[in-house]
Amino acid sequence: MYIDDLETPALLIDLDIMERNLRRAADYARGHGLRLRPHTKTHKIPLLARKQLELGAAGLTVAKVGEAEVMQAATPPELLVAYPVVGRSKAERLAAVARNTPVTVALDSLFAARQLSEATSRARVQFGVLVEVDAGYGRVGVPPGEVRELAAAIRGLPGIDFHGIAFFPGHILEMGEPALRALCDLRGVITAVLSDLKRAGIPVRIVSGGSSPTLFHSHLVPEMNEIRPGTYIFNDRNTLDCAACGLEDCAASVLTTVVSASRAGRIIVDGGSKTFSSDGPVGRAEVSFGHVVEAPEAVFFRMNEEHGYIDVAAAERSFEVGERLRIIPNHICPAVNLHAQLYGIHGRRVEQVWAVEGRGRIQ
Ligand SMILES: Cc1ncc(COP(=O)(O)O)c(C=O)c1O
């Protein structure tokens, strides 16, 4: 099958680029003695997770219990749920996963820790626990000064083992001088937390961080011994805007068809928010929903569910109805979640069709 045979919109993955992205990160992690626990929320496909493991990943990361259930098919040596699992039935489902695969959960409350502890005793399993610290992103995570207290309380609960700390440097985006300074500040936060835990006699095995924008700068925080990048497998327009990858490293693009060219200077393609997700560019005021590969000067300025509006006034050529355009989404993770399958391509040939098995597993 060839790309021309596909119906659109279709999410294409360039297999050579993906392979290079995977190997580069695996080599970097190995070279710096870092455990790589890739976040599989980006691709949601057990076969791709298996590939990450074969290239040396120590385990897999997921966000949701449903994703953990799906990723068991990749037979990982261990799974990290990098999201607070709150709710009795979720804790029980995760305990069922832990019967086959060691599970660690990152959390920031005693409430969540107690629920996990209760679920383990009934299922006769153990969970590892990482205390999530807010290292500057301002999302989940206890303030650095409160990690010791939560870690000590967790150590007093049966069925769960304190393994260390986790953080997500989502506030460090555009790679350059400010990002390097932010990484230096981040290091200060992490070393303070670790000293605090040491003073309290609490051993720490895992210091888990890492994102795709900061991936190849992880060694600047040497206290961190594990990284969890997700987006790096495909990259996207946000990673590109962060200068954390080049256009040649973007493996994913949505193949669309021009369905209307009825107005001068503007075309409509057959992909809108149900194809790309509504995520805008991170850290930029401009309104734009993707990078048009065949016309970089075009601006994808608006979406309805099934319509993508592209301003082509600045393009040097005209566009015809029926023409196909590839668009790199701003944020690939929610875009993948909208597609039933991904198409792995070599040149114009479609070589793989993967079902997105973790799609919609948000519970
Ligand atoms: C907790 C956590 N860890 C790791 C990642 C992976 O980061 P990235 O998407 O930059 O690769 C994310 C992404 O949202 C995350 O939320």
PDB file of N, CA and C and ligand atoms in Angstrom, residues 37-39 41-42 61-63 80 82-83 106 132 137 139-140 166-170 208-215 227-233 236 239 331 333, ligand 1:
ATOM      1  N   ARG A  37      12.742   5.638  31.244  1.00  0.00           N
ATOM      2  CA  ARG A  37      11.419   5.024  31.427  1.00  0.00           C
ATOM      3  C   ARG A  37      10.459   5.848  30.558  1.00  0.00           C
ATOM      4  N   PRO A  38      10.448   5.605  29.239  1.00  0.00           N
ATOM      5  CA  PRO A  38       9.718   6.490  28.322  1.00  0.00           C
ATOM      6  C   PRO A  38       8.220   6.554  28.627  1.00  0.00           C
ATOM      7  N   HIS A  39       7.686   7.752  28.462  1.00  0.00           N
ATOM      8  CA  HIS A  39       6.243   7.939  28.693  1.00  0.00           C
ATOM      9  C   HIS A  39       5.506   7.483  27.442  1.00  0.00           C
ATOM     10  N   LYS A  41       2.329   7.596  26.845  1.00  0.00           N
ATOM     11  CA  LYS A  41       1.090   8.325  26.505  1.00  0.00           C
ATOM     12  C   LYS A  41       1.190   8.958  25.124  1.00  0.00           C
ATOM     13  N   THR A  42       2.423   9.139  24.617  1.00  0.00           N
ATOM     14  CA  THR A  42       2.573   9.768  23.301  1.00  0.00           C
ATOM     15  C   THR A  42       2.062   8.854  22.195  1.00  0.00           C
ATOM     16  N   THR A  61       6.481   4.272  31.287  1.00  0.00           N
ATOM     17  CA  THR A  61       5.667   5.206  32.059  1.00  0.00           C
ATOM     18  C   THR A  61       4.304   5.334  31.395  1.00  0.00           C
ATOM     19  N   VAL A  62       3.271   5.471  32.226  1.00  0.00           N
ATOM     20  CA  VAL A  62       1.917   5.746  31.727  1.00  0.00           C
ATOM     21  C   VAL A  62       1.314   6.843  32.603  1.00  0.00           C
ATOM     22  N   ALA A  63       0.198   7.410  32.139  1.00  0.00           N
ATOM     23  CA  ALA A  63      -0.479   8.415  32.954  1.00  0.00           C
ATOM     24  C   ALA A  63      -1.674   7.803  33.677  1.00  0.00           C
ATOM     25  N   LEU A  80       5.602   2.621  35.575  1.00  0.00           N
ATOM     26  CA  LEU A  80       5.428   3.778  36.452  1.00  0.00           C
ATOM     27  C   LEU A  80       4.167   4.514  36.024  1.00  0.00           C
ATOM     28  N   ALA A  82       2.847   7.859  36.274  1.00  0.00           N
ATOM     29  CA  ALA A  82       3.354   9.186  36.656  1.00  0.00           C
ATOM     30  C   ALA A  82       2.193  10.161  36.779  1.00  0.00           C
ATOM     31  N   TYR A  83       1.253   9.795  37.595  1.00  0.00           N
ATOM     32  CA  TYR A  83       0.025  10.581  37.751  1.00  0.00           C
ATOM     33  C   TYR A  83      -0.600  10.081  39.051  1.00  0.00           C
ATOM     34  N   ALA A 106       3.561   7.696  41.151  1.00  0.00           N
ATOM     35  CA  ALA A 106       3.996   9.011  41.646  1.00  0.00           C
ATOM     36  C   ALA A 106       2.769   9.712  42.212  1.00  0.00           C
ATOM     37  N   GLU A 132       5.854  13.011  44.400  1.00  0.00           N
ATOM     38  CA  GLU A 132       5.950  14.028  43.348  1.00  0.00           C
ATOM     39  C   GLU A 132       6.260  15.367  43.999  1.00  0.00           C
ATOM     40  N   TYR A 137       6.973  23.749  37.912  1.00  0.00           N
ATOM     41  CA  TYR A 137       5.940  23.739  36.869  1.00  0.00           C
ATOM     42  C   TYR A 137       4.597  24.252  37.423  1.00  0.00           C
ATOM     43  N   ARG A 139       2.062  22.382  38.816  1.00  0.00           N
ATOM     44  CA  ARG A 139       0.903  21.519  38.521  1.00  0.00           C
ATOM     45  C   ARG A 139       0.722  20.629  39.744  1.00  0.00           C
ATOM     46  N   VAL A 140       0.922  19.334  39.627  1.00  0.00           N
ATOM     47  CA  VAL A 140       0.875  18.492  40.823  1.00  0.00           C
ATOM     48  C   VAL A 140       2.235  18.546  41.518  1.00  0.00           C
ATOM     49  N   ALA A 166       9.795  12.178  42.194  1.00  0.00           N
ATOM     50  CA  ALA A 166       9.532  12.430  40.772  1.00  0.00           C
ATOM     51  C   ALA A 166       9.196  13.908  40.607  1.00  0.00           C
ATOM     52  N   PHE A 167       9.522  14.436  39.446  1.00  0.00           N
ATOM     53  CA  PHE A 167       9.133  15.811  39.119  1.00  0.00           C
ATOM     54  C   PHE A 167       9.035  15.914  37.608  1.00  0.00           C
ATOM     55  N   PHE A 168       8.331  16.939  37.133  1.00  0.00           N
ATOM     56  CA  PHE A 168       8.181  17.139  35.685  1.00  0.00           C
ATOM     57  C   PHE A 168       8.579  18.581  35.348  1.00  0.00           C
ATOM     58  N   PRO A 169       9.656  18.744  34.556  1.00  0.00           N
ATOM     59  CA  PRO A 169      10.130  20.107  34.263  1.00  0.00           C
ATOM     60  C   PRO A 169       9.384  20.749  33.093  1.00  0.00           C
ATOM     61  N   GLY A 170       8.061  20.727  33.139  1.00  0.00           N
ATOM     62  CA  GLY A 170       7.238  21.226  32.030  1.00  0.00           C
ATOM     63  C   GLY A 170       7.351  22.725  31.818  1.00  0.00           C
ATOM     64  N   SER A 208      13.362  10.747  39.513  1.00  0.00           N
ATOM     65  CA  SER A 208      12.777  10.613  38.178  1.00  0.00           C
ATOM     66  C   SER A 208      12.283  11.960  37.647  1.00  0.00           C
ATOM     67  N   GLY A 209      12.803  12.359  36.495  1.00  0.00           N
ATOM     68  CA  GLY A 209      12.371  13.636  35.901  1.00  0.00           C
ATOM     69  C   GLY A 209      12.370  13.501  34.396  1.00  0.00           C
ATOM     70  N   GLY A 210      12.673  14.583  33.725  1.00  0.00           N
ATOM     71  CA  GLY A 210      12.869  14.492  32.277  1.00  0.00           C
ATOM     72  C   GLY A 210      11.623  14.746  31.463  1.00  0.00           C
ATOM     73  N   SER A 211      11.843  15.450  30.347  1.00  0.00           N
ATOM     74  CA  SER A 211      10.787  15.761  29.386  1.00  0.00           C
ATOM     75  C   SER A 211      11.475  15.747  28.024  1.00  0.00           C
ATOM     76  N   SER A 212      10.723  15.890  26.968  1.00  0.00           N
ATOM     77  CA  SER A 212      11.384  15.909  25.655  1.00  0.00           C
ATOM     78  C   SER A 212      12.199  17.190  25.411  1.00  0.00           C
ATOM     79  N   PRO A 213      11.655  18.381  25.767  1.00  0.00           N
ATOM     80  CA  PRO A 213      12.484  19.568  25.524  1.00  0.00           C
ATOM     81  C   PRO A 213      13.831  19.520  26.266  1.00  0.00           C
ATOM     82  N   THR A 214      13.840  18.960  27.487  1.00  0.00           N
ATOM     83  CA  THR A 214      15.083  18.965  28.279  1.00  0.00           C
ATOM     84  C   THR A 214      15.897  17.677  28.092  1.00  0.00           C
ATOM     85  N   LEU A 215      15.381  16.765  27.267  1.00  0.00           N
ATOM     86  CA  LEU A 215      15.960  15.413  27.185  1.00  0.00           C
ATOM     87  C   LEU A 215      17.484  15.399  27.131  1.00  0.00           C
ATOM     88  N   ILE A 227      14.915   9.277  33.460  1.00  0.00           N
ATOM     89  CA  ILE A 227      14.196  10.263  32.636  1.00  0.00           C
ATOM     90  C   ILE A 227      12.973   9.602  31.986  1.00  0.00           C
ATOM     91  N   ARG A 228      11.934  10.439  31.776  1.00  0.00           N
ATOM     92  CA  ARG A 228      10.660   9.909  31.256  1.00  0.00           C
ATOM     93  C   ARG A 228      10.170  10.691  30.041  1.00  0.00           C
ATOM     94  N   PRO A 229      10.987  10.924  29.047  1.00  0.00           N
ATOM     95  CA  PRO A 229      10.471  11.650  27.882  1.00  0.00           C
ATOM     96  C   PRO A 229       9.417  10.815  27.160  1.00  0.00           C
ATOM     97  N   GLY A 230       8.469  11.470  26.532  1.00  0.00           N
ATOM     98  CA  GLY A 230       7.430  10.758  25.778  1.00  0.00           C
ATOM     99  C   GLY A 230       7.400  11.212  24.329  1.00  0.00           C
ATOM    100  N   THR A 231       7.283  12.533  24.155  1.00  0.00           N
ATOM    101  CA  THR A 231       7.120  13.119  22.822  1.00  0.00           C
ATOM    102  C   THR A 231       8.285  12.815  21.886  1.00  0.00           C
ATOM    103  N   TYR A 232       9.478  12.584  22.450  1.00  0.00           N
ATOM    104  CA  TYR A 232      10.706  12.428  21.651  1.00  0.00           C
ATOM    105  C   TYR A 232      10.578  11.362  20.567  1.00  0.00           C
ATOM    106  N   ILE A 233       9.705  10.377  20.759  1.00  0.00           N
ATOM    107  CA  ILE A 233       9.597   9.294  19.750  1.00  0.00           C
ATOM    108  C   ILE A 233       9.167   9.865  18.402  1.00  0.00           C
ATOM    109  N   ASP A 236       7.095  17.042  17.691  1.00  0.00           N
ATOM    110  CA  ASP A 236       5.926  17.770  17.165  1.00  0.00           C
ATOM    111  C   ASP A 236       6.300  19.231  17.000  1.00  0.00           C
ATOM    112  N   THR A 239       7.873  20.813  20.109  1.00  0.00           N
ATOM    113  CA  THR A 239       9.280  20.439  20.343  1.00  0.00           C
ATOM    114  C   THR A 239      10.174  21.222  19.385  1.00  0.00           C
ATOM    115  N   HIS A 331       0.835  19.454  19.146  1.00  0.00           N
ATOM    116  CA  HIS A 331       1.062  18.543  20.280  1.00  0.00           C
ATOM    117  C   HIS A 331       0.638  17.146  19.831  1.00  0.00           C
ATOM    118  N   CYS A 333       0.718  14.174  21.305  1.00  0.00           N
ATOM    119  CA  CYS A 333       0.097  13.185  22.227  1.00  0.00           C
ATOM    120  C   CYS A 333      -1.436  13.197  22.141  1.00  0.00           C
TER     121      CYS A 333
HETATM  122  C1  LIG B   1       4.562  13.460  34.408  1.00  0.00           C
HETATM  123  C2  LIG B   1       5.105  13.490  33.030  1.00  0.00           C
HETATM  124  N1  LIG B   1       6.258  12.869  32.778  1.00  0.00           N
HETATM  125  C3  LIG B   1       6.807  12.849  31.538  1.00  0.00           C
HETATM  126  C4  LIG B   1       6.172  13.491  30.477  1.00  0.00           C
HETATM  127  C5  LIG B   1       6.796  13.462  29.097  1.00  0.00           C
HETATM  128  O1  LIG B   1       7.194  14.719  28.678  1.00  0.00           O
HETATM  129  P1  LIG B   1       7.287  15.095  27.119  1.00  0.00           P
HETATM  130  O2  LIG B   1       5.898  15.058  26.596  1.00  0.00           O
HETATM  131  O3  LIG B   1       7.898  16.448  27.107  1.00  0.00           O
HETATM  132  O4  LIG B   1       8.129  14.083  26.478  1.00  0.00           O
HETATM  133  C6  LIG B   1       4.976  14.168  30.714  1.00  0.00           C
HETATM  134  C7  LIG B   1       4.296  14.879  29.629  1.00  0.00           C
HETATM  135  O5  LIG B   1       3.299  15.525  29.764  1.00  0.00           O
HETATM  136  C8  LIG B   1       4.427  14.162  32.024  1.00  0.00           C
HETATM  137  O6  LIG B   1       3.266  14.782  32.288  1.00  0.00           O
END
